[in-house]
N, CA, C and O atoms as a MOPAC input file, in Angstrom:
PM7 MOZYME 1SCF
protein

 N     11.36400 1    19.90700 1   -21.87300 1
 C     11.86500 1    18.96800 1   -22.09600 1
 C     11.87000 1    17.88200 1   -20.79100 1
 O     13.05800 1    17.56000 1   -20.80100 1
 N     11.57500 1    17.52100 1   -20.25600 1
 C     11.07700 1    17.41400 1   -19.02500 1
 C     10.72500 1    15.37800 1   -19.02300 1
 O     10.85200 1    14.77500 1   -17.95800 1
 N     10.41900 1    14.81600 1   -19.97900 1
 C      9.76200 1    13.24300 1   -20.13800 1
 C     11.28600 1    12.55900 1   -20.49900 1
 O     12.23400 1    12.93300 1   -21.18900 1
 N     11.09000 1    11.71000 1   -19.90800 1
 C     12.60700 1    10.77400 1   -19.75300 1
 C     12.47900 1     9.35300 1   -20.44100 1
 O     11.89400 1     8.56800 1   -19.69500 1
 N     12.81400 1     8.86700 1   -21.50700 1
 C     12.84700 1     7.68400 1   -22.12500 1
 C     14.05600 1     6.56800 1   -22.25200 1
 O     15.03700 1     6.98300 1   -22.87000 1
 N     14.12100 1     5.45100 1   -21.84700 1
 C     15.42900 1     4.13600 1   -22.04600 1
 C     15.21000 1     4.35600 1   -23.57300 1
 O     15.04900 1     3.24100 1   -24.07000 1
 N     15.14600 1     5.20500 1   -24.40300 1
 C     15.54100 1     4.43600 1   -25.56200 1
 C     16.69900 1     5.68700 1   -25.51300 1
 O     16.54500 1     6.73200 1   -24.88100 1
 N     17.77400 1     5.36800 1   -26.24700 1
 C     19.17100 1     6.34500 1   -26.93600 1
 C     18.53100 1     7.90500 1   -27.97900 1
 O     18.93700 1     8.09200 1   -29.12600 1
 N     18.06400 1     8.34000 1   -27.66100 1
 C     17.33800 1     9.21900 1   -28.46700 1
 C     18.04900 1    10.82700 1   -27.59100 1
 O     18.42000 1    10.83200 1   -26.41800 1
 N     18.08500 1    12.08800 1   -28.55700 1
 C     18.17100 1    13.10000 1   -28.69700 1
 C     16.73900 1    13.96700 1   -28.62400 1
 O     15.66300 1    13.42800 1   -28.36600 1
 N     16.86700 1    15.10900 1   -28.83700 1
 C     15.07600 1    16.37300 1   -28.17900 1
 C     14.29900 1    15.67400 1   -28.82800 1
 O     13.34900 1    14.98200 1   -28.46300 1
 N     14.86500 1    15.93500 1   -30.13000 1
 C     13.40900 1    15.90300 1   -30.90600 1
 C     12.75900 1    14.20200 1   -31.41100 1
 O     11.65600 1    13.81800 1   -31.79900 1
 N     13.63900 1    13.74300 1   -31.24500 1
 C     13.35700 1    12.49700 1   -31.41200 1
 C     12.94200 1    11.58900 1   -30.46200 1
 O     12.36600 1    10.52800 1   -30.70300 1
 N     13.34600 1    12.17100 1   -29.00200 1
 C     12.42200 1    11.25600 1   -27.45300 1
 C     11.05100 1    12.52500 1   -27.65700 1
 O     10.07800 1    12.00200 1   -27.11500 1
 N     10.80100 1    13.35900 1   -27.98500 1
 C     10.02300 1    14.23400 1   -28.55200 1
 C      8.96800 1    13.24700 1   -29.29500 1
 O      8.05000 1    12.59500 1   -28.79800 1
 N      9.42400 1    13.35600 1   -30.74400 1
 C      8.40200 1    11.93700 1   -30.87500 1
 C      7.95600 1    10.41700 1   -30.25900 1
 O      6.85800 1     9.90000 1   -30.05000 1
 N      9.38800 1     9.95300 1   -30.06900 1
 C      9.38100 1     8.66600 1   -29.07600 1
 C      8.63900 1     8.42200 1   -27.78300 1
 O      8.36300 1     7.36400 1   -27.21700 1
 N      8.41300 1     9.55700 1   -27.49400 1
 C      7.43900 1     9.43500 1   -25.97900 1
 C      6.55700 1     9.75600 1   -26.15900 1
 O      5.76400 1     9.49000 1   -25.25600 1
 N      5.87700 1    10.66100 1   -27.56000 1
 C      4.73500 1    10.88700 1   -28.09500 1
 C      4.12900 1     9.31200 1   -28.98800 1
 O      2.95700 1     9.34900 1   -29.36300 1
 N      4.57700 1     8.60200 1   -29.14900 1
 C      3.87600 1     7.23300 1   -29.74800 1
 C      4.36100 1     6.52400 1   -28.50300 1
 O      3.51700 1     5.71700 1   -28.11500 1
 N      5.25500 1     6.55700 1   -27.88600 1
 C      4.90500 1     6.07300 1   -26.37600 1
 C      3.60300 1     5.92400 1   -25.89000 1
 O      2.92000 1     4.91700 1   -25.70500 1
 N      3.33700 1     7.37400 1   -25.68000 1
 C      1.38400 1     7.71500 1   -24.32400 1
 C      0.84200 1     7.04900 1   -26.07300 1
 O      0.56900 1     5.86000 1   -25.90700 1
 N      0.66600 1     7.37700 1   -27.30100 1
 C     -0.43300 1     6.52800 1   -27.84900 1
 C      0.12400 1     4.95500 1   -28.01300 1
 O     -0.23100 1     4.47000 1   -29.08600 1
 N      0.39900 1     4.64600 1   -27.72400 1
 C      0.51700 1     3.15300 1   -27.38900 1
 C      0.12200 1     3.18700 1   -26.42400 1
 O     -0.86500 1     2.48200 1   -26.63300 1
 N      0.03000 1     3.53500 1   -25.08000 1
 C     -0.54700 1     3.28100 1   -24.05200 1
 C     -1.45600 1     2.97000 1   -23.99300 1
 O     -1.90200 1     1.83100 1   -23.85500 1
 N     -2.21000 1     4.46600 1   -24.13500 1
 C     -3.35600 1     4.81200 1   -24.53200 1
 C     -4.61900 1     3.99200 1   -25.55800 1
 O     -5.77100 1     3.81700 1   -25.16000 1
 N     -4.10500 1     3.55200 1   -26.94000 1
 C     -4.63000 1     2.04900 1   -27.32600 1
 C     -4.22000 1     0.99400 1   -27.09500 1
 O     -4.60200 1     0.01300 1   -27.73200 1
 N     -3.17500 1     0.91100 1   -25.94600 1
 C     -3.43700 1    -0.72800 1   -25.01300 1
 C     -4.55400 1    -0.94500 1   -24.28700 1
 O     -5.18600 1    -2.00100 1   -24.29200 1
 N     -4.99200 1     0.67500 1   -23.24200 1
 C     -5.81700 1     1.15500 1   -22.76200 1
 C     -7.04400 1     0.46000 1   -23.23100 1
 O     -7.75400 1    -0.20000 1   -22.47200 1
 N     -7.31900 1     0.64800 1   -24.70700 1
 C     -8.80200 1     0.59600 1   -24.72600 1
 C     -8.82300 1    -0.80800 1   -26.05000 1
 O     -9.77700 1    -1.05500 1   -26.78700 1
 N     -7.85500 1    -1.33500 1   -26.03200 1
 C     -7.75100 1    -3.17700 1   -26.27600 1
 C     -7.50500 1    -2.94900 1   -27.80400 1
 O     -8.21500 1    -3.49900 1   -28.64600 1
 N     -6.27300 1    -1.95700 1   -28.18800 1
 C     -5.80900 1    -1.94200 1   -29.78200 1
 C     -4.85100 1    -2.37300 1   -29.32200 1
 O     -4.61300 1    -2.69000 1   -28.15600 1
 N     -4.13200 1    -2.41900 1   -30.36900 1
 C     -2.57100 1    -2.93200 1   -30.68900 1
 C     -1.83800 1    -1.55800 1   -31.47100 1
 O     -2.14900 1    -1.18800 1   -32.60300 1
 N     -1.03500 1    -1.05100 1   -30.80000 1
 C     -0.12900 1     0.15400 1   -30.82700 1
 C      0.95600 1    -0.11400 1   -32.22000 1
 O      0.79700 1    -1.07500 1   -32.97400 1
 N      1.82500 1     0.69100 1   -32.35800 1
 C      2.77700 1     0.97400 1   -33.01800 1
 C      4.54200 1     0.03100 1   -32.24500 1
 O      4.84000 1     0.02000 1   -31.05000 1
 N      5.06000 1    -0.37800 1   -32.96500 1
 C      6.81900 1    -0.96800 1   -32.29600 1
 C      7.27100 1     0.49200 1   -32.77500 1
 O      7.00300 1     1.30800 1   -33.65700 1
 N      8.26000 1     0.30800 1   -31.48000 1
 C      9.00200 1     1.99300 1   -31.84300 1
 C     10.38600 1     1.11400 1   -31.77800 1
 O     10.62500 1     0.17100 1   -31.02400 1
 N     11.42100 1     1.82500 1   -33.01400 1
 C     12.48800 1     1.62200 1   -33.29400 1
 C     13.49400 1     2.15700 1   -33.33000 1
 O     13.56200 1     2.86500 1   -34.33500 1
 N     14.57100 1     2.20000 1   -32.57600 1
 C     15.41900 1     3.26200 1   -31.60500 1
 C     17.11900 1     2.54500 1   -32.27100 1
 O     17.21700 1     1.44000 1   -32.80700 1
 N     17.98100 1     3.26900 1   -32.10000 1
 C     19.17700 1     2.89300 1   -31.82800 1
 C     19.89300 1     1.76400 1   -31.40800 1
 O     18.85600 1     1.21000 1   -31.04200 1
 N     20.59700 1     1.08700 1   -31.18800 1
 C     20.74300 1    -0.05000 1   -30.63600 1
 C     21.98600 1     0.74900 1   -29.68500 1
 O     22.95100 1     1.49200 1   -29.86500 1
 N     21.09900 1    -0.09300 1   -28.31700 1
 C     21.54400 1     0.37300 1   -26.72000 1
 C     23.03200 1    -0.36800 1   -26.48000 1
 O     23.69900 1    -0.01200 1   -25.50800 1
 N     23.65300 1    -1.64300 1   -27.59400 1
 C     24.72400 1    -2.17800 1   -26.79800 1
 C     24.92600 1    -2.66300 1   -28.37700 1
 O     24.11300 1    -2.89600 1   -29.27100 1
 N     26.55800 1    -2.71800 1   -28.30800 1
 C     27.15300 1    -3.22000 1   -29.19100 1
 C     27.90500 1    -2.62600 1   -30.34300 1
 O     28.28400 1    -1.52200 1   -29.95100 1
 N     28.33200 1    -2.83700 1   -31.65900 1
 C     29.00400 1    -2.26000 1   -32.35400 1
 C     28.49900 1    -0.78400 1   -32.90000 1
 O     29.35700 1     0.01700 1   -33.27200 1
 N     27.42100 1    -0.51300 1   -32.93400 1
 C     26.43700 1     0.64000 1   -33.72400 1
 C     25.93400 1     1.98900 1   -32.40700 1
 O     25.65700 1     3.17600 1   -32.58500 1
 N     25.99900 1     0.88400 1   -30.69500 1
 C     25.47000 1     1.62400 1   -29.69200 1
 C     26.21800 1     2.97900 1   -29.77200 1
 O     27.39000 1     3.07000 1   -30.13700 1
 N     25.35900 1     4.13300 1   -29.36300 1
 C     25.16400 1     5.37600 1   -29.17700 1
 C     26.46400 1     5.55200 1   -27.62200 1
 O     26.62700 1     6.64300 1   -27.07400 1

């Protein structure tokens, strides 16, 4: 669990989120569009 991300997620969610971030970065480098990442809110009533 050495990979950090700015999303408010736990262990397995972080693994999935950082995998998507890595894939999106590669796709961008190849001129392709990636996927939007959804996460829990970082501010407001439902923030963790």
